[in-house]
């Protein structure tokens, strides 16, 4: 059920139940991070493999020492600058964080979400919230309460409504190797902003199938409809003359679009607006019953890199 009651949400969480919460990036499926019983329900409902660890949401950077230890200087700097906000830090974990949350790793992913409702909710709790995106494993993330309801309907008694998500794609994830920052997942905080604060950040390279952040799994965030990504939407569209096609475009594109439906992410070419609209547009295209979806590649700069990352994973076969 979609509701505005923070009070009811808090009661459910204290009873080790799952609820959906709004954040500035995407909606999360939340449980008491200190309760194995509650956290197991996240894995069951999402059909998420146990090797894929969860992000722990805390109410402020003052709580950082409750969950993490041996925190590198640059991590503190990032936390101070970007929290609350769409940046997740992977740090050495404190012992009381259940192995289930971290998939047995000695590190834990942490962030302070920037959404007034979820911050008020966290304030009523004496535990942090483990929360992955509120979608079945591998599918498109939800950016409004209705998306969550469409996925889980009667299986979630409380979907806390916080309106459409402001940022629209998941948090950027930074880990540390020998105290130096490593980018695990592109996201809503652009790497330019991060590098402005702490200098060069290395790109994580997958060693021998090791999974650091399965947000990095090659196929993820995927529609059910066959989806293509291209620099030349016009040419690819023309190569399917008999198909019903849904186009996902950055800006308007004035070529003749007979038999073709267009979703335009930002009519004036604003990247942040495009990111905010991305998943909702993909959800609509996926529900509309097209033979195929063709998405336009974004300029590879700033948030465009994060959007391209999601589109590449959405279109991987
Ligand atoms: O914006 C977001 O980050 C949203 C909202 C709800 O906060 N959450 C989200 O969670 O995107 P999820 O579970 O869909 O993605 C979490 C990512 C996964 O790719 C996971 O592998 C990675 O974080 N992760 C979690 N713990 C980790 C760890 N200890 N080391 C490396 N990666 C980790
Ligand atoms: Mg996810």
Tab-separated table of C-alpha atoms and ligand atoms in Angstrom:
chain	number	residue	atom	x	y	z
A	1	UNK	CA	0.000	0.000	0.000
A	2	UNK	CA	1.233	3.510	-0.787
A	3	UNK	CA	1.177	5.704	2.340
A	4	UNK	CA	2.535	8.921	3.851
A	5	UNK	CA	2.721	7.627	7.420
A	6	UNK	CA	6.315	7.745	8.675
A	7	UNK	CA	5.002	6.492	12.013
A	8	UNK	CA	3.542	3.289	10.488
A	9	UNK	CA	6.737	2.787	8.503
A	10	UNK	CA	8.842	2.971	11.675
A	11	UNK	CA	6.612	0.430	13.462
A	12	UNK	CA	6.966	-2.065	10.600
A	13	UNK	CA	10.753	-1.699	10.548
A	14	UNK	CA	10.965	-2.202	14.330
A	15	UNK	CA	8.972	-5.425	13.819
A	16	UNK	CA	11.583	-6.705	11.351
A	17	UNK	CA	9.312	-6.154	8.337
A	18	UNK	CA	10.252	-4.710	4.932
A	19	UNK	CA	9.002	-1.404	3.591
A	20	UNK	CA	9.816	0.725	0.538
A	21	UNK	CA	11.417	4.130	1.123
A	22	UNK	CA	11.950	7.144	-1.114
A	23	UNK	CA	15.456	8.463	-1.673
A	24	UNK	CA	16.789	11.159	-3.983
A	25	UNK	CA	18.186	8.487	-6.350
A	26	UNK	CA	15.696	5.589	-6.581
A	27	UNK	CA	13.236	3.929	-4.167
A	28	UNK	CA	14.790	1.434	-1.759
A	29	UNK	CA	13.538	-1.788	-0.188
A	30	UNK	CA	14.451	-1.221	3.444
A	31	UNK	CA	14.983	-3.367	6.546
A	32	UNK	CA	16.739	-3.081	9.923
A	33	UNK	CA	20.397	-3.493	8.939
A	34	UNK	CA	21.196	-5.088	12.315
A	35	UNK	CA	18.566	-7.830	11.959
A	36	UNK	CA	19.518	-10.897	9.879
A	37	UNK	CA	15.887	-11.959	9.954
A	38	UNK	CA	14.741	-8.686	8.389
A	39	UNK	CA	17.611	-8.471	5.889
A	40	UNK	CA	16.951	-12.024	4.659
A	41	UNK	CA	13.474	-10.850	3.621
A	42	UNK	CA	15.075	-8.312	1.234
A	43	UNK	CA	17.007	-11.073	-0.553
A	44	UNK	CA	13.909	-13.271	-0.720
A	45	UNK	CA	11.566	-10.606	-2.094
A	46	UNK	CA	14.062	-9.224	-4.650
A	47	UNK	CA	15.263	-12.717	-5.620
A	48	UNK	CA	18.688	-11.206	-5.118
A	49	UNK	CA	21.678	-13.567	-5.068
A	50	UNK	CA	23.371	-13.749	-1.665
A	51	UNK	CA	26.742	-12.716	-3.168
A	52	UNK	CA	25.394	-9.212	-3.808
A	53	UNK	CA	25.873	-6.996	-0.726
A	54	UNK	CA	23.530	-4.179	0.362
A	55	UNK	CA	23.975	-0.469	1.046
A	56	UNK	CA	23.503	0.620	4.670
A	57	UNK	CA	21.686	3.954	5.040
A	58	UNK	CA	22.571	6.058	8.085
A	59	UNK	CA	20.973	9.313	9.249
A	60	UNK	CA	24.098	11.460	9.286
A	61	UNK	CA	27.862	11.254	9.008
A	62	UNK	CA	27.901	11.301	12.828
A	63	UNK	CA	26.789	7.649	12.635
A	64	UNK	CA	29.688	6.642	10.410
A	65	UNK	CA	31.747	5.312	13.305
A	66	UNK	CA	28.853	3.046	14.367
A	67	UNK	CA	29.232	0.998	11.198
A	68	UNK	CA	32.740	1.567	9.788
A	69	UNK	CA	36.328	1.633	11.070
A	70	UNK	CA	39.799	2.625	9.784
A	71	UNK	CA	38.215	5.340	7.662
A	72	UNK	CA	40.627	6.899	5.126
A	73	UNK	CA	41.083	10.673	5.156
A	74	UNK	CA	39.667	11.014	1.651
A	75	UNK	CA	36.537	9.079	2.646
A	76	UNK	CA	35.897	11.527	5.488
A	77	UNK	CA	36.346	14.411	3.111
A	78	UNK	CA	33.845	12.898	0.661
A	79	UNK	CA	31.315	12.157	3.417
A	80	UNK	CA	31.565	15.693	4.765
A	81	UNK	CA	31.108	17.233	1.342
A	82	UNK	CA	28.496	14.997	-0.311
A	83	UNK	CA	26.263	13.712	2.523
A	84	UNK	CA	23.354	13.676	2.607
A	85	UNK	CA	23.555	12.822	-1.071
A	86	UNK	CA	23.985	10.245	-3.837
A	87	UNK	CA	27.437	8.949	-2.938
A	88	UNK	CA	28.084	5.542	-1.346
A	89	UNK	CA	31.367	4.797	0.431
A	90	UNK	CA	32.648	1.239	0.817
A	91	UNK	CA	34.646	1.068	4.067
A	92	UNK	CA	36.001	-1.508	6.539
A	93	UNK	CA	33.024	-2.789	8.493
A	94	UNK	CA	32.457	-2.967	12.223
A	95	UNK	CA	31.942	-6.510	13.529
A	96	UNK	CA	28.274	-6.186	14.433
A	97	UNK	CA	27.201	-5.609	10.794
A	98	UNK	CA	25.665	-8.972	9.786
A	99	UNK	CA	27.548	-10.949	7.138
A	100	UNK	CA	24.312	-11.197	5.197
A	101	UNK	CA	24.368	-7.411	4.619
A	102	UNK	CA	27.928	-7.433	3.285
A	103	UNK	CA	27.837	-10.829	1.547
A	104	UNK	CA	30.597	-11.981	3.870
A	105	UNK	CA	32.985	-9.171	2.875
A	106	UNK	CA	35.003	-7.237	5.459
A	107	UNK	CA	33.699	-3.992	3.964
A	108	UNK	CA	30.297	-2.289	4.124
A	109	UNK	CA	28.681	0.163	1.690
A	110	UNK	CA	27.275	3.256	3.444
A	111	UNK	CA	25.425	6.411	2.519
A	112	UNK	CA	23.212	9.168	3.946
A	113	UNK	CA	20.215	9.522	1.616
A	114	UNK	CA	19.073	13.053	0.806
A	115	UNK	CA	15.314	12.763	1.151
A	116	UNK	CA	13.429	14.607	3.919
A	117	UNK	CA	10.951	11.762	4.539
A	118	UNK	CA	13.571	9.053	4.825
A	119	UNK	CA	15.755	11.281	7.015
A	120	UNK	CA	12.765	11.791	9.335
A	121	UNK	CA	12.171	8.053	9.347
A	122	UNK	CA	15.825	7.302	10.192
A	123	UNK	CA	15.540	9.775	13.039
A	124	UNK	CA	12.814	7.611	14.638
A	125	UNK	CA	14.973	4.471	14.513
A	126	UNK	CA	17.921	3.326	16.584
A	127	UNK	CA	19.297	1.205	13.744
A	128	UNK	CA	20.430	1.977	10.158
A	129	UNK	CA	18.531	0.695	7.126
A	130	UNK	CA	19.886	-1.848	4.681
A	131	UNK	CA	18.270	-1.005	1.350
A	132	UNK	CA	18.876	-2.057	-2.233
A	133	UNK	CA	16.815	-0.540	-5.036
A	134	UNK	CA	13.170	-1.690	-4.752
A	135	UNK	CA	12.996	-3.782	-7.920
A	136	UNK	CA	13.350	-7.486	-8.669
A	137	UNK	CA	17.037	-8.329	-9.262
A	138	UNK	CA	18.250	-7.124	-12.670
A	139	UNK	CA	15.191	-5.082	-13.655
A	140	UNK	CA	14.681	-1.309	-14.035
A	141	UNK	CA	14.960	0.634	-10.766
A	142	UNK	CA	11.824	2.402	-9.437
A	143	UNK	CA	11.766	6.221	-9.325
A	144	UNK	CA	8.244	6.665	-7.911
A	145	UNK	CA	6.000	4.820	-5.450
A	146	UNK	CA	3.795	3.468	-8.240
A	147	UNK	CA	6.777	1.676	-9.861
A	148	UNK	CA	7.358	-0.156	-6.568
A	149	UNK	CA	3.677	-1.045	-6.293
A	150	UNK	CA	3.727	-2.402	-9.861
A	151	UNK	CA	6.623	-4.713	-8.959
A	152	UNK	CA	5.561	-5.943	-5.531
A	153	UNK	CA	1.823	-5.064	-5.147
A	154	UNK	CA	0.434	-6.952	-2.139
A	155	UNK	CA	3.842	-8.208	-0.984
A	156	UNK	CA	4.706	-4.848	0.623
A	157	UNK	CA	2.355	-3.458	3.252
A	158	UNK	CA	4.054	-0.067	3.257
A	159	UNK	CA	5.442	1.920	0.348
A	160	UNK	CA	6.360	5.295	1.800
A	161	UNK	CA	5.548	7.933	-0.792
A	162	UNK	CA	8.130	10.662	-1.312
A	163	UNK	CA	7.132	11.739	-4.811
A	164	UNK	CA	9.297	11.224	-7.895
A	165	UNK	CA	13.032	10.832	-7.170
A	166	UNK	CA	15.007	14.027	-7.708
A	167	UNK	CA	18.184	12.452	-9.183
A	168	UNK	CA	16.756	9.381	-10.901
A	169	UNK	CA	19.808	7.129	-11.077
A	170	UNK	CA	21.554	5.268	-8.269
A	171	UNK	CA	24.332	6.616	-6.086
A	172	UNK	CA	27.935	6.642	-7.238
A	173	UNK	CA	29.972	4.030	-5.322
A	174	UNK	CA	33.560	4.667	-4.184
A	175	UNK	CA	35.714	2.085	-2.402
A	176	UNK	CA	39.291	2.312	-1.140
A	177	UNK	CA	42.339	0.224	-1.914
A	178	UNK	CA	45.444	1.081	0.135
A	179	UNK	CA	43.561	4.178	1.284
A	180	UNK	CA	43.194	5.415	-2.296
A	181	UNK	CA	39.748	5.893	-3.875
A	182	UNK	CA	38.444	3.492	-6.525
A	183	UNK	CA	35.237	3.964	-8.503
A	184	UNK	CA	33.006	0.858	-8.250
A	185	UNK	CA	29.863	2.247	-9.869
A	186	UNK	CA	29.077	5.372	-11.878
A	187	UNK	CA	26.011	7.186	-10.566
A	188	UNK	CA	24.245	10.408	-9.664
A	189	UNK	CA	27.359	12.147	-8.361
A	190	UNK	CA	29.584	12.770	-11.367
A	191	UNK	CA	33.219	11.679	-11.166
A	192	UNK	CA	34.205	15.257	-12.113
A	193	UNK	CA	32.678	16.561	-8.871
A	194	UNK	CA	34.436	13.833	-6.865
A	195	UNK	CA	37.816	14.418	-8.502
A	196	UNK	CA	37.504	18.157	-7.916
A	197	UNK	CA	37.439	17.398	-4.190
A	198	UNK	CA	39.962	14.561	-3.755
A	199	UNK	CA	41.956	14.322	-6.984
A	200	UNK	CA	42.183	11.428	-9.425
A	201	UNK	CA	39.970	8.385	-8.801
A	202	UNK	CA	40.936	5.058	-10.395
A	203	UNK	CA	38.344	3.023	-12.272
A	204	UNK	CA	37.803	-0.377	-10.680
A	205	UNK	CA	39.023	-3.174	-12.933
A	206	UNK	CA	37.277	-6.488	-12.603
A	207	UNK	CA	39.831	-9.096	-11.572
A	208	UNK	CA	38.964	-12.597	-12.745
A	209	UNK	CA	35.176	-12.405	-12.368
A	210	UNK	CA	35.424	-11.018	-8.869
A	211	UNK	CA	32.268	-9.081	-8.097
A	212	UNK	CA	32.891	-5.851	-6.230
A	213	UNK	CA	29.612	-4.147	-7.119
A	214	UNK	CA	27.130	-6.232	-9.052
A	215	UNK	CA	25.609	-2.944	-10.155
A	216	UNK	CA	28.558	-3.606	-12.452
A	217	UNK	CA	27.113	-6.896	-13.716
A	218	UNK	CA	27.028	-6.585	-17.464
A	219	UNK	CA	23.250	-7.059	-17.805
A	220	UNK	CA	21.276	-5.075	-15.223
A	221	UNK	CA	18.631	-2.321	-15.135
A	222	UNK	CA	17.051	-4.143	-18.074
A	223	UNK	CA	13.627	-3.754	-19.743
A	224	UNK	CA	11.765	-6.889	-20.884
A	225	UNK	CA	11.433	-5.463	-24.408
A	226	UNK	CA	14.438	-5.954	-26.693
A	227	UNK	CA	16.461	-2.730	-26.420
A	228	UNK	CA	19.279	-1.285	-28.558
A	229	UNK	CA	21.704	1.561	-27.871
A	230	UNK	CA	23.150	3.594	-30.738
A	231	UNK	CA	24.816	6.847	-31.767
A	232	UNK	CA	22.678	6.913	-34.902
A	233	UNK	CA	19.020	6.492	-33.959
A	234	UNK	CA	17.823	7.483	-37.413
A	235	UNK	CA	19.781	4.808	-39.282
A	236	UNK	CA	18.924	2.045	-36.819
A	237	UNK	CA	15.223	2.974	-36.813
A	238	UNK	CA	15.162	2.862	-40.624
A	239	UNK	CA	16.671	-0.626	-40.582
A	240	UNK	CA	13.481	-1.951	-38.895
A	241	UNK	CA	10.767	-0.647	-41.279
A	242	UNK	CA	8.111	-3.153	-40.147
A	243	UNK	CA	8.548	-2.897	-36.402
A	244	UNK	CA	6.676	-0.892	-33.807
A	245	UNK	CA	9.471	1.082	-32.179
A	246	UNK	CA	9.756	3.136	-28.997
A	247	UNK	CA	12.584	5.679	-29.066
A	248	UNK	CA	14.410	6.912	-25.982
A	249	UNK	CA	16.000	10.230	-26.942
A	250	UNK	CA	18.117	12.751	-25.071
A	251	UNK	CA	16.696	15.767	-26.918
A	252	UNK	CA	14.091	16.059	-29.639
A	253	UNK	CA	15.112	14.646	-32.932
A	254	UNK	CA	13.230	15.995	-35.875
A	255	UNK	CA	13.447	13.152	-38.382
A	256	UNK	CA	10.238	11.645	-39.755
A	257	UNK	CA	8.870	9.313	-37.128
A	258	UNK	CA	5.999	7.454	-38.764
A	259	UNK	CA	5.160	4.310	-36.706
A	260	UNK	CA	7.562	5.440	-34.065
A	261	UNK	CA	6.868	6.726	-30.554
A	262	UNK	CA	9.353	9.089	-28.892
A	263	UNK	CA	10.246	9.588	-25.213
A	264	UNK	CA	12.334	12.753	-24.904
A	265	UNK	CA	14.359	12.951	-21.702
A	266	UNK	CA	15.148	16.666	-21.747
A	267	UNK	CA	13.833	18.903	-24.517
A	268	UNK	CA	16.500	21.532	-23.826
A	269	UNK	CA	19.383	19.088	-23.396
A	270	UNK	CA	19.792	19.265	-19.618
A	271	UNK	CA	21.671	16.166	-18.455
A	272	UNK	CA	20.389	16.252	-14.835
A	273	UNK	CA	16.808	16.457	-16.095
A	274	UNK	CA	17.485	13.559	-18.470
A	275	UNK	CA	18.849	11.433	-15.598
A	276	UNK	CA	15.789	12.230	-13.478
A	277	UNK	CA	13.442	11.102	-16.291
A	278	UNK	CA	15.458	8.101	-17.523
A	279	UNK	CA	13.949	5.154	-15.611
A	280	UNK	CA	10.357	6.440	-15.708
A	281	UNK	CA	10.636	6.729	-19.503
A	282	UNK	CA	12.125	3.225	-19.741
A	283	UNK	CA	9.294	1.847	-17.562
A	284	UNK	CA	6.699	3.490	-19.855
A	285	UNK	CA	8.363	2.230	-23.033
A	286	UNK	CA	8.617	-1.253	-21.574
A	287	UNK	CA	4.915	-1.312	-20.647
A	288	UNK	CA	3.722	0.042	-24.008
A	289	UNK	CA	4.138	-3.210	-25.948
A	290	UNK	CA	6.642	-2.132	-28.627
A	291	UNK	CA	8.506	-4.695	-30.722
A	292	UNK	CA	11.692	-2.957	-29.722
A	293	UNK	CA	13.157	0.065	-27.951
A	294	UNK	CA	15.989	2.107	-29.462
A	295	UNK	CA	17.924	4.353	-27.056
A	296	UNK	CA	20.202	7.190	-28.043
A	297	UNK	CA	23.728	7.262	-26.655
A	298	UNK	CA	24.506	10.330	-24.510
A	299	UNK	CA	27.504	12.649	-24.798
A	300	UNK	CA	30.156	10.859	-22.720
A	301	UNK	CA	30.732	13.603	-20.149
A	302	UNK	CA	29.539	14.389	-16.616
A	303	UNK	CA	26.275	12.596	-15.819
A	304	UNK	CA	26.171	11.419	-19.453
A	305	UNK	CA	28.766	8.776	-18.483
A	306	UNK	CA	26.454	7.419	-15.773
A	307	UNK	CA	23.430	7.440	-18.086
A	308	UNK	CA	25.411	5.622	-20.816
A	309	UNK	CA	26.558	3.087	-18.221
A	310	UNK	CA	22.933	2.245	-17.335
A	311	UNK	CA	21.842	2.165	-20.984
A	312	UNK	CA	24.725	-0.160	-21.867
A	313	UNK	CA	23.735	-2.589	-19.113
A	314	UNK	CA	20.049	-2.304	-20.075
A	315	UNK	CA	20.893	-3.332	-23.645
A	316	UNK	CA	23.481	-6.071	-23.002
A	317	UNK	CA	22.351	-9.397	-24.418
B	1	LIG	O1	21.165	5.067	-4.904
B	1	LIG	C1	21.369	3.960	-4.417
B	1	LIG	O2	22.524	3.553	-4.163
B	1	LIG	C2	20.145	3.094	-4.119
B	1	LIG	C3	19.327	3.735	-3.004
B	1	LIG	C4	18.173	2.890	-2.574
B	1	LIG	O3	20.166	4.034	-1.935
B	1	LIG	N1	20.537	1.776	-3.757
B	1	LIG	C5	21.073	0.891	-4.648
B	1	LIG	O4	21.288	-0.350	-4.099
B	1	LIG	O5	21.334	1.165	-5.792
B	1	LIG	P1	21.590	-1.666	-4.957
B	1	LIG	O6	21.554	-2.790	-4.001
B	1	LIG	O7	20.681	-1.722	-6.097
B	1	LIG	O8	23.064	-1.463	-5.371
B	1	LIG	C6	24.067	-1.529	-4.379
B	1	LIG	C7	25.389	-1.790	-4.984
B	1	LIG	C8	25.476	-3.181	-5.557
B	1	LIG	O9	26.034	-3.099	-6.838
B	1	LIG	C9	26.415	-3.845	-4.568
B	1	LIG	O10	27.164	-4.860	-5.141
B	1	LIG	C10	27.284	-2.710	-4.101
B	1	LIG	O11	26.371	-1.660	-3.970
B	1	LIG	N2	27.911	-2.990	-2.799
B	1	LIG	C11	27.311	-3.128	-1.613
B	1	LIG	N3	28.202	-3.452	-0.647
B	1	LIG	C12	29.402	-3.506	-1.243
B	1	LIG	C13	30.712	-3.818	-0.789
B	1	LIG	N4	30.977	-4.127	0.477
B	1	LIG	N5	31.717	-3.793	-1.697
B	1	LIG	C14	31.459	-3.474	-2.975
B	1	LIG	N6	30.236	-3.193	-3.470
B	1	LIG	C15	29.215	-3.219	-2.630
B	2	LIG	MG1	19.759	-2.080	-7.859
